[in-house]
PDB file of N, CA and C in Angstrom:
ATOM      1  N   MET K 524     113.860 111.324 110.962  1.00  0.00           N
ATOM      2  CA  MET K 524     112.923 110.239 111.204  1.00  0.00           C
ATOM      3  C   MET K 524     112.425 109.716 109.857  1.00  0.00           C
ATOM      4  N   GLY K 525     112.627 108.450 109.600  1.00  0.00           N
ATOM      5  CA  GLY K 525     112.187 107.846 108.358  1.00  0.00           C
ATOM      6  C   GLY K 525     110.782 107.297 108.463  1.00  0.00           C
ATOM      7  N   ALA K 526     110.265 106.814 107.352  1.00  0.00           N
ATOM      8  CA  ALA K 526     108.914 106.255 107.322  1.00  0.00           C
ATOM      9  C   ALA K 526     108.765 105.108 108.316  1.00  0.00           C
ATOM     10  N   GLU K 527     109.829 104.328 108.498  1.00  0.00           N
ATOM     11  CA  GLU K 527     109.769 103.182 109.405  1.00  0.00           C
ATOM     12  C   GLU K 527     109.541 103.602 110.846  1.00  0.00           C
ATOM     13  N   ASP K 528     109.864 104.854 111.186  1.00  0.00           N
ATOM     14  CA  ASP K 528     109.678 105.343 112.542  1.00  0.00           C
ATOM     15  C   ASP K 528     108.237 105.760 112.801  1.00  0.00           C
ATOM     16  N   ARG K 529     107.399 105.727 111.781  1.00  0.00           N
ATOM     17  CA  ARG K 529     106.033 106.215 111.909  1.00  0.00           C
ATOM     18  C   ARG K 529     105.006 105.120 112.166  1.00  0.00           C
ATOM     19  N   PHE K 530     105.442 103.891 112.343  1.00  0.00           N
ATOM     20  CA  PHE K 530     104.512 102.812 112.656  1.00  0.00           C
ATOM     21  C   PHE K 530     105.187 101.819 113.583  1.00  0.00           C
ATOM     22  N   ASP K 531     104.362 101.054 114.242  1.00  0.00           N
ATOM     23  CA  ASP K 531     104.826 100.047 115.195  1.00  0.00           C
ATOM     24  C   ASP K 531     105.409  98.862 114.417  1.00  0.00           C
ATOM     25  N   PRO K 532     106.678  98.500 114.673  1.00  0.00           N
ATOM     26  CA  PRO K 532     107.295  97.380 113.949  1.00  0.00           C
ATOM     27  C   PRO K 532     106.556  96.054 114.150  1.00  0.00           C
ATOM     28  N   ASP K 533     105.985  95.848 115.338  1.00  0.00           N
ATOM     29  CA  ASP K 533     105.224  94.616 115.575  1.00  0.00           C
ATOM     30  C   ASP K 533     103.958  94.605 114.714  1.00  0.00           C
ATOM     31  N   LYS K 534     103.288  95.742 114.620  1.00  0.00           N
ATOM     32  CA  LYS K 534     102.095  95.858 113.779  1.00  0.00           C
ATOM     33  C   LYS K 534     102.470  95.661 112.306  1.00  0.00           C
ATOM     34  N   ASP K 535     103.651  96.125 111.933  1.00  0.00           N
ATOM     35  CA  ASP K 535     104.122  95.936 110.556  1.00  0.00           C
ATOM     36  C   ASP K 535     104.289  94.449 110.247  1.00  0.00           C
ATOM     37  N   GLU K 536     104.862  93.693 111.164  1.00  0.00           N
ATOM     38  CA  GLU K 536     105.030  92.249 110.959  1.00  0.00           C
ATOM     39  C   GLU K 536     103.675  91.557 110.825  1.00  0.00           C
ATOM     40  N   ILE K 537     102.716  91.965 111.644  1.00  0.00           N
ATOM     41  CA  ILE K 537     101.365  91.395 111.563  1.00  0.00           C
ATOM     42  C   ILE K 537     100.740  91.738 110.212  1.00  0.00           C
ATOM     43  N   ASN K 538     100.897  92.988 109.778  1.00  0.00           N
ATOM     44  CA  ASN K 538     100.320  93.418 108.507  1.00  0.00           C
ATOM     45  C   ASN K 538     100.943  92.641 107.343  1.00  0.00           C
ATOM     46  N   LYS K 539     102.260  92.443 107.396  1.00  0.00           N
ATOM     47  CA  LYS K 539     102.935  91.686 106.336  1.00  0.00           C
ATOM     48  C   LYS K 539     102.431  90.239 106.303  1.00  0.00           C
ATOM     49  N   ALA K 540     102.239  89.635 107.479  1.00  0.00           N
ATOM     50  CA  ALA K 540     101.761  88.251 107.536  1.00  0.00           C
ATOM     51  C   ALA K 540     100.323  88.138 107.030  1.00  0.00           C
ATOM     52  N   ARG K 541      99.480  89.083 107.396  1.00  0.00           N
ATOM     53  CA  ARG K 541      98.067  89.037 107.007  1.00  0.00           C
ATOM     54  C   ARG K 541      97.829  89.463 105.564  1.00  0.00           C
ATOM     55  N   HIS K 542      98.544  90.515 105.139  1.00  0.00           N
ATOM     56  CA  HIS K 542      98.216  91.148 103.860  1.00  0.00           C
ATOM     57  C   HIS K 542      99.349  91.134 102.839  1.00  0.00           C
ATOM     58  N   GLY K 543     100.525  90.670 103.247  1.00  0.00           N
ATOM     59  CA  GLY K 543     101.633  90.551 102.307  1.00  0.00           C
ATOM     60  C   GLY K 543     102.255  91.864 101.873  1.00  0.00           C
ATOM     61  N   ILE K 544     102.094  92.896 102.695  1.00  0.00           N
ATOM     62  CA  ILE K 544     102.657  94.204 102.352  1.00  0.00           C
ATOM     63  C   ILE K 544     103.063  94.927 103.626  1.00  0.00           C
ATOM     64  N   SER K 545     104.180  95.624 103.552  1.00  0.00           N
ATOM     65  CA  SER K 545     104.686  96.375 104.705  1.00  0.00           C
ATOM     66  C   SER K 545     103.956  97.702 104.848  1.00  0.00           C
ATOM     67  N   LEU K 546     103.778  98.136 106.077  1.00  0.00           N
ATOM     68  CA  LEU K 546     103.178  99.450 106.329  1.00  0.00           C
ATOM     69  C   LEU K 546     104.026 100.581 105.747  1.00  0.00           C
ATOM     70  N   SER K 547     105.294 100.325 105.489  1.00  0.00           N
ATOM     71  CA  SER K 547     106.144 101.358 104.892  1.00  0.00           C
ATOM     72  C   SER K 547     105.645 101.754 103.505  1.00  0.00           C
ATOM     73  N   ARG K 548     104.950 100.845 102.825  1.00  0.00           N
ATOM     74  CA  ARG K 548     104.400 101.153 101.497  1.00  0.00           C
ATOM     75  C   ARG K 548     103.227 102.128 101.570  1.00  0.00           C
ATOM     76  N   ALA K 549     102.691 102.370 102.754  1.00  0.00           N
ATOM     77  CA  ALA K 549     101.587 103.324 102.909  1.00  0.00           C
ATOM     78  C   ALA K 549     101.974 104.699 102.376  1.00  0.00           C
ATOM     79  N   PHE K 550     103.251 105.018 102.430  1.00  0.00           N
ATOM     80  CA  PHE K 550     103.719 106.331 101.998  1.00  0.00           C
ATOM     81  C   PHE K 550     103.851 106.421 100.478  1.00  0.00           C
ATOM     82  N   ASP K 551     103.590 105.302  99.781  1.00  0.00           N
ATOM     83  CA  ASP K 551     103.633 105.259  98.318  1.00  0.00           C
ATOM     84  C   ASP K 551     102.244 105.352  97.697  1.00  0.00           C
ATOM     85  N   ILE K 552     101.196 105.343  98.522  1.00  0.00           N
ATOM     86  CA  ILE K 552      99.839 105.289  97.981  1.00  0.00           C
ATOM     87  C   ILE K 552      99.482 106.594  97.267  1.00  0.00           C
ATOM     88  N   GLN K 553      98.880 106.442  96.106  1.00  0.00           N
ATOM     89  CA  GLN K 553      98.333 107.577  95.370  1.00  0.00           C
ATOM     90  C   GLN K 553      96.859 107.626  95.750  1.00  0.00           C
ATOM     91  N   VAL K 554      96.520 108.521  96.658  1.00  0.00           N
ATOM     92  CA  VAL K 554      95.179 108.599  97.233  1.00  0.00           C
ATOM     93  C   VAL K 554      94.177 109.101  96.197  1.00  0.00           C
ATOM     94  N   VAL K 555      93.045 108.392  96.103  1.00  0.00           N
ATOM     95  CA  VAL K 555      91.960 108.850  95.237  1.00  0.00           C
ATOM     96  C   VAL K 555      90.699 109.181  96.035  1.00  0.00           C
ATOM     97  N   ASN K 556      90.595 108.678  97.270  1.00  0.00           N
ATOM     98  CA  ASN K 556      89.474 109.048  98.138  1.00  0.00           C
ATOM     99  C   ASN K 556      89.819 108.676  99.578  1.00  0.00           C
ATOM    100  N   PHE K 557      89.270 109.451 100.509  1.00  0.00           N
ATOM    101  CA  PHE K 557      89.411 109.103 101.917  1.00  0.00           C
ATOM    102  C   PHE K 557      88.203 109.638 102.672  1.00  0.00           C
ATOM    103  N   VAL K 558      87.902 109.000 103.800  1.00  0.00           N
ATOM    104  CA  VAL K 558      86.821 109.423 104.680  1.00  0.00           C
ATOM    105  C   VAL K 558      87.288 109.265 106.118  1.00  0.00           C
ATOM    106  N   VAL K 559      86.672 110.038 107.013  1.00  0.00           N
ATOM    107  CA  VAL K 559      86.915 109.846 108.436  1.00  0.00           C
ATOM    108  C   VAL K 559      86.241 108.538 108.834  1.00  0.00           C
ATOM    109  N   ASP K 560      86.941 107.706 109.568  1.00  0.00           N
ATOM    110  CA  ASP K 560      86.399 106.427 110.026  1.00  0.00           C
ATOM    111  C   ASP K 560      85.697 106.653 111.359  1.00  0.00           C
ATOM    112  N   ASP K 561      84.372 106.809 111.293  1.00  0.00           N
ATOM    113  CA  ASP K 561      83.605 107.056 112.515  1.00  0.00           C
ATOM    114  C   ASP K 561      82.751 105.844 112.891  1.00  0.00           C
ATOM    115  N   ARG K 562      83.142 104.669 112.406  1.00  0.00           N
ATOM    116  CA  ARG K 562      82.378 103.461 112.704  1.00  0.00           C
ATOM    117  C   ARG K 562      82.465 103.065 114.174  1.00  0.00           C
ATOM    118  N   PHE K 563      83.575 103.401 114.815  1.00  0.00           N
ATOM    119  CA  PHE K 563      83.803 103.082 116.227  1.00  0.00           C
ATOM    120  C   PHE K 563      84.455 104.270 116.902  1.00  0.00           C
ATOM    121  N   ASP K 564      84.444 104.278 118.234  1.00  0.00           N
ATOM    122  CA  ASP K 564      85.185 105.289 118.994  1.00  0.00           C
ATOM    123  C   ASP K 564      86.578 104.722 119.250  1.00  0.00           C
ATOM    124  N   TYR K 565      87.549 105.187 118.456  1.00  0.00           N
ATOM    125  CA  TYR K 565      88.912 104.692 118.563  1.00  0.00           C
ATOM    126  C   TYR K 565      89.737 105.468 119.585  1.00  0.00           C
ATOM    127  N   GLY K 566      89.180 106.562 120.087  1.00  0.00           N
ATOM    128  CA  GLY K 566      89.941 107.406 120.992  1.00  0.00           C
ATOM    129  C   GLY K 566      90.846 108.379 120.245  1.00  0.00           C
ATOM    130  N   GLU K 567      90.774 108.354 118.925  1.00  0.00           N
ATOM    131  CA  GLU K 567      91.530 109.251 118.054  1.00  0.00           C
ATOM    132  C   GLU K 567      90.818 109.281 116.706  1.00  0.00           C
ATOM    133  N   VAL K 568      91.055 110.296 115.913  1.00  0.00           N
ATOM    134  CA  VAL K 568      90.470 110.356 114.575  1.00  0.00           C
ATOM    135  C   VAL K 568      91.250 109.415 113.658  1.00  0.00           C
ATOM    136  N   ARG K 569      90.523 108.552 112.979  1.00  0.00           N
ATOM    137  CA  ARG K 569      91.136 107.640 112.026  1.00  0.00           C
ATOM    138  C   ARG K 569      90.535 107.871 110.646  1.00  0.00           C
ATOM    139  N   TYR K 570      91.311 107.537 109.642  1.00  0.00           N
ATOM    140  CA  TYR K 570      90.895 107.740 108.265  1.00  0.00           C
ATOM    141  C   TYR K 570      90.939 106.432 107.497  1.00  0.00           C
ATOM    142  N   ARG K 571      89.994 106.285 106.566  1.00  0.00           N
ATOM    143  CA  ARG K 571      89.954 105.156 105.637  1.00  0.00           C
ATOM    144  C   ARG K 571      90.266 105.732 104.263  1.00  0.00           C
ATOM    145  N   THR K 572      91.228 105.139 103.579  1.00  0.00           N
ATOM    146  CA  THR K 572      91.749 105.693 102.337  1.00  0.00           C
ATOM    147  C   THR K 572      91.823 104.617 101.253  1.00  0.00           C
ATOM    148  N   TRP K 573      91.462 105.025 100.036  1.00  0.00           N
ATOM    149  CA  TRP K 573      91.566 104.132  98.885  1.00  0.00           C
ATOM    150  C   TRP K 573      92.455 104.791  97.854  1.00  0.00           C
ATOM    151  N   GLY K 574      93.301 104.000  97.233  1.00  0.00           N
ATOM    152  CA  GLY K 574      94.201 104.541  96.231  1.00  0.00           C
ATOM    153  C   GLY K 574      94.979 103.426  95.569  1.00  0.00           C
ATOM    154  N   TYR K 575      96.081 103.803  94.944  1.00  0.00           N
ATOM    155  CA  TYR K 575      96.868 102.848  94.160  1.00  0.00           C
ATOM    156  C   TYR K 575      98.329 102.853  94.586  1.00  0.00           C
ATOM    157  N   ILE K 576      98.886 101.653  94.648  1.00  0.00           N
ATOM    158  CA  ILE K 576     100.312 101.459  94.847  1.00  0.00           C
ATOM    159  C   ILE K 576     100.765 100.567  93.695  1.00  0.00           C
ATOM    160  N   ASP K 577     101.730 101.040  92.933  1.00  0.00           N
ATOM    161  CA  ASP K 577     102.220 100.294  91.765  1.00  0.00           C
ATOM    162  C   ASP K 577     101.067  99.925  90.821  1.00  0.00           C
ATOM    163  N   GLY K 578     100.085 100.825  90.707  1.00  0.00           N
ATOM    164  CA  GLY K 578      98.968 100.613  89.794  1.00  0.00           C
ATOM    165  C   GLY K 578      97.897  99.660  90.287  1.00  0.00           C
ATOM    166  N   LYS K 579      98.053  99.131  91.508  1.00  0.00           N
ATOM    167  CA  LYS K 579      97.087  98.190  92.056  1.00  0.00           C
ATOM    168  C   LYS K 579      96.288  98.865  93.179  1.00  0.00           C
ATOM    169  N   PRO K 580      94.980  98.576  93.269  1.00  0.00           N
ATOM    170  CA  PRO K 580      94.144  99.216  94.279  1.00  0.00           C
ATOM    171  C   PRO K 580      94.488  98.749  95.694  1.00  0.00           C
ATOM    172  N   HIS K 581      94.573  99.713  96.602  1.00  0.00           N
ATOM    173  CA  HIS K 581      94.879  99.425  98.008  1.00  0.00           C
ATOM    174  C   HIS K 581      93.971 100.227  98.934  1.00  0.00           C
ATOM    175  N   TYR K 582      93.829  99.705 100.141  1.00  0.00           N
ATOM    176  CA  TYR K 582      93.082 100.353 101.216  1.00  0.00           C
ATOM    177  C   TYR K 582      94.052 100.610 102.360  1.00  0.00           C
ATOM    178  N   LEU K 583      93.996 101.809 102.904  1.00  0.00           N
ATOM    179  CA  LEU K 583      94.868 102.197 104.015  1.00  0.00           C
ATOM    180  C   LEU K 583      94.036 102.780 105.140  1.00  0.00           C
ATOM    181  N   ALA K 584      94.248 102.291 106.350  1.00  0.00           N
ATOM    182  CA  ALA K 584      93.681 102.903 107.548  1.00  0.00           C
ATOM    183  C   ALA K 584      94.842 103.596 108.256  1.00  0.00           C
ATOM    184  N   TYR K 585      94.618 104.851 108.641  1.00  0.00           N
ATOM    185  CA  TYR K 585      95.691 105.584 109.311  1.00  0.00           C
ATOM    186  C   TYR K 585      95.130 106.629 110.256  1.00  0.00           C
ATOM    187  N   THR K 586      96.002 107.167 111.068  1.00  0.00           N
ATOM    188  CA  THR K 586      95.677 108.287 111.942  1.00  0.00           C
ATOM    189  C   THR K 586      96.806 109.301 111.795  1.00  0.00           C
ATOM    190  N   LEU K 587      96.615 110.438 112.402  1.00  0.00           N
ATOM    191  CA  LEU K 587      97.676 111.449 112.426  1.00  0.00           C
ATOM    192  C   LEU K 587      98.192 111.561 113.848  1.00  0.00           C
ATOM    193  N   ARG K 588      99.487 111.518 113.993  1.00  0.00           N
ATOM    194  CA  ARG K 588     100.127 111.695 115.300  1.00  0.00           C
ATOM    195  C   ARG K 588     101.204 112.746 115.124  1.00  0.00           C
ATOM    196  N   GLY K 589     101.094 113.820 115.869  1.00  0.00           N
ATOM    197  CA  GLY K 589     102.067 114.896 115.744  1.00  0.00           C
ATOM    198  C   GLY K 589     102.082 115.483 114.342  1.00  0.00           C
ATOM    199  N   GLY K 590     100.910 115.472 113.680  1.00  0.00           N
ATOM    200  CA  GLY K 590     100.808 116.017 112.338  1.00  0.00           C
ATOM    201  C   GLY K 590     101.369 115.122 111.247  1.00  0.00           C
ATOM    202  N   ARG K 591     101.716 113.895 111.602  1.00  0.00           N
ATOM    203  CA  ARG K 591     102.307 112.965 110.626  1.00  0.00           C
ATOM    204  C   ARG K 591     101.424 111.729 110.484  1.00  0.00           C
ATOM    205  N   VAL K 592     101.400 111.193 109.289  1.00  0.00           N
ATOM    206  CA  VAL K 592     100.626 109.977 109.018  1.00  0.00           C
ATOM    207  C   VAL K 592     101.219 108.806 109.789  1.00  0.00           C
ATOM    208  N   ARG K 593     100.327 108.069 110.493  1.00  0.00           N
ATOM    209  CA  ARG K 593     100.730 106.848 111.199  1.00  0.00           C
ATOM    210  C   ARG K 593      99.850 105.711 110.675  1.00  0.00           C
ATOM    211  N   PRO K 594     100.396 104.872 109.772  1.00  0.00           N
ATOM    212  CA  PRO K 594      99.616 103.768 109.202  1.00  0.00           C
ATOM    213  C   PRO K 594      99.189 102.761 110.270  1.00  0.00           C
ATOM    214  N   ILE K 595      97.963 102.286 110.128  1.00  0.00           N
ATOM    215  CA  ILE K 595      97.421 101.284 111.045  1.00  0.00           C
ATOM    216  C   ILE K 595      97.289  99.947 110.327  1.00  0.00           C
ATOM    217  N   SER K 596      96.793  99.986 109.091  1.00  0.00           N
ATOM    218  CA  SER K 596      96.603  98.773 108.302  1.00  0.00           C
ATOM    219  C   SER K 596      96.676  99.125 106.821  1.00  0.00           C
ATOM    220  N   LEU K 597      97.259  98.243 106.042  1.00  0.00           N
ATOM    221  CA  LEU K 597      97.369  98.427 104.596  1.00  0.00           C
ATOM    222  C   LEU K 597      97.152  97.077 103.939  1.00  0.00           C
ATOM    223  N   ARG K 598      96.282  97.070 102.912  1.00  0.00           N
ATOM    224  CA  ARG K 598      96.003  95.823 102.203  1.00  0.00           C
ATOM    225  C   ARG K 598      95.523  96.145 100.797  1.00  0.00           C
ATOM    226  N   ARG K 599      95.476  95.117  99.940  1.00  0.00           N
ATOM    227  CA  ARG K 599      94.868  95.268  98.622  1.00  0.00           C
ATOM    228  C   ARG K 599      93.387  95.560  98.822  1.00  0.00           C
ATOM    229  N   ALA K 600      92.845  96.471  98.029  1.00  0.00           N
ATOM    230  CA  ALA K 600      91.426  96.813  98.109  1.00  0.00           C
ATOM    231  C   ALA K 600      90.623  95.854  97.236  1.00  0.00           C
ATOM    232  N   HIS K 601      89.430  95.553  97.671  1.00  0.00           N
ATOM    233  CA  HIS K 601      88.510  94.707  96.914  1.00  0.00           C
ATOM    234  C   HIS K 601      87.837  95.541  95.826  1.00  0.00           C
ATOM    235  N   ALA K 602      87.521  94.917  94.709  1.00  0.00           N
ATOM    236  CA  ALA K 602      86.873  95.622  93.595  1.00  0.00           C
ATOM    237  C   ALA K 602      85.576  96.280  94.043  1.00  0.00           C
ATOM    238  N   LYS K 603      84.812  95.613  94.891  1.00  0.00           N
ATOM    239  CA  LYS K 603      83.532  96.152  95.362  1.00  0.00           C
ATOM    240  C   LYS K 603      83.725  97.453  96.137  1.00  0.00           C
ATOM    241  N   GLU K 604      84.735  97.504  97.009  1.00  0.00           N
ATOM    242  CA  GLU K 604      84.938  98.729  97.774  1.00  0.00           C
ATOM    243  C   GLU K 604      85.502  99.848  96.907  1.00  0.00           C
ATOM    244  N   MET K 605      86.330  99.499  95.925  1.00  0.00           N
ATOM    245  CA  MET K 605      86.829 100.529  95.006  1.00  0.00           C
ATOM    246  C   MET K 605      85.670 101.130  94.216  1.00  0.00           C
ATOM    247  N   LYS K 606      84.745 100.286  93.784  1.00  0.00           N
ATOM    248  CA  LYS K 606      83.578 100.767  93.051  1.00  0.00           C
ATOM    249  C   LYS K 606      82.736 101.694  93.921  1.00  0.00           C
ATOM    250  N   ARG K 607      82.598 101.344  95.191  1.00  0.00           N
ATOM    251  CA  ARG K 607      81.776 102.108  96.123  1.00  0.00           C
ATOM    252  C   ARG K 607      82.439 103.441  96.515  1.00  0.00           C
ATOM    253  N   HIS K 608      83.755 103.451  96.706  1.00  0.00           N
ATOM    254  CA  HIS K 608      84.420 104.619  97.282  1.00  0.00           C
ATOM    255  C   HIS K 608      85.235 105.445  96.309  1.00  0.00           C
ATOM    256  N   VAL K 609      85.541 104.895  95.151  1.00  0.00           N
ATOM    257  CA  VAL K 609      86.387 105.614  94.196  1.00  0.00           C
ATOM    258  C   VAL K 609      85.550 105.966  92.976  1.00  0.00           C
ATOM    259  N   HIS K 610      85.413 107.263  92.757  1.00  0.00           N
ATOM    260  CA  HIS K 610      84.598 107.750  91.649  1.00  0.00           C
ATOM    261  C   HIS K 610      85.487 108.470  90.673  1.00  0.00           C
ATOM    262  N   GLU K 611      86.181 107.708  89.861  1.00  0.00           N
ATOM    263  CA  GLU K 611      87.103 108.294  88.885  1.00  0.00           C
ATOM    264  C   GLU K 611      86.344 108.607  87.606  1.00  0.00           C
ATOM    265  N   THR K 612      86.773 109.696  86.964  1.00  0.00           N
ATOM    266  CA  THR K 612      86.121 110.089  85.717  1.00  0.00           C
ATOM    267  C   THR K 612      86.919 109.616  84.525  1.00  0.00           C
TER     268      THR K 612
END
C-alpha cells in the first residue's frame, strides 16, 4: 500500500485546487509541533501539525486509521500560526 492509498483521491483533488499541494506530500513533512484537534467532535481523534516541506512552513490536519497516518488537509502555514505553534531554539 503506497502513500496514495492513505487518503481519499477526491479529497486530494479538492486539496490541490484549494491549496496547490497534493495530500501525498503530507508524508514529506518534517514535523516540529503537533496538537490534538479538540475544537470539534469529529467522531475520531484528529491532529493539527506544523512543520516544513522543502524548507517551507506547512500545516497538516490528519487522523490515524489502522495505525497509519491519513491526511485530511495540507496547506502552506501562515507566519502567525508558525510563530504561535512552533517554538524553535
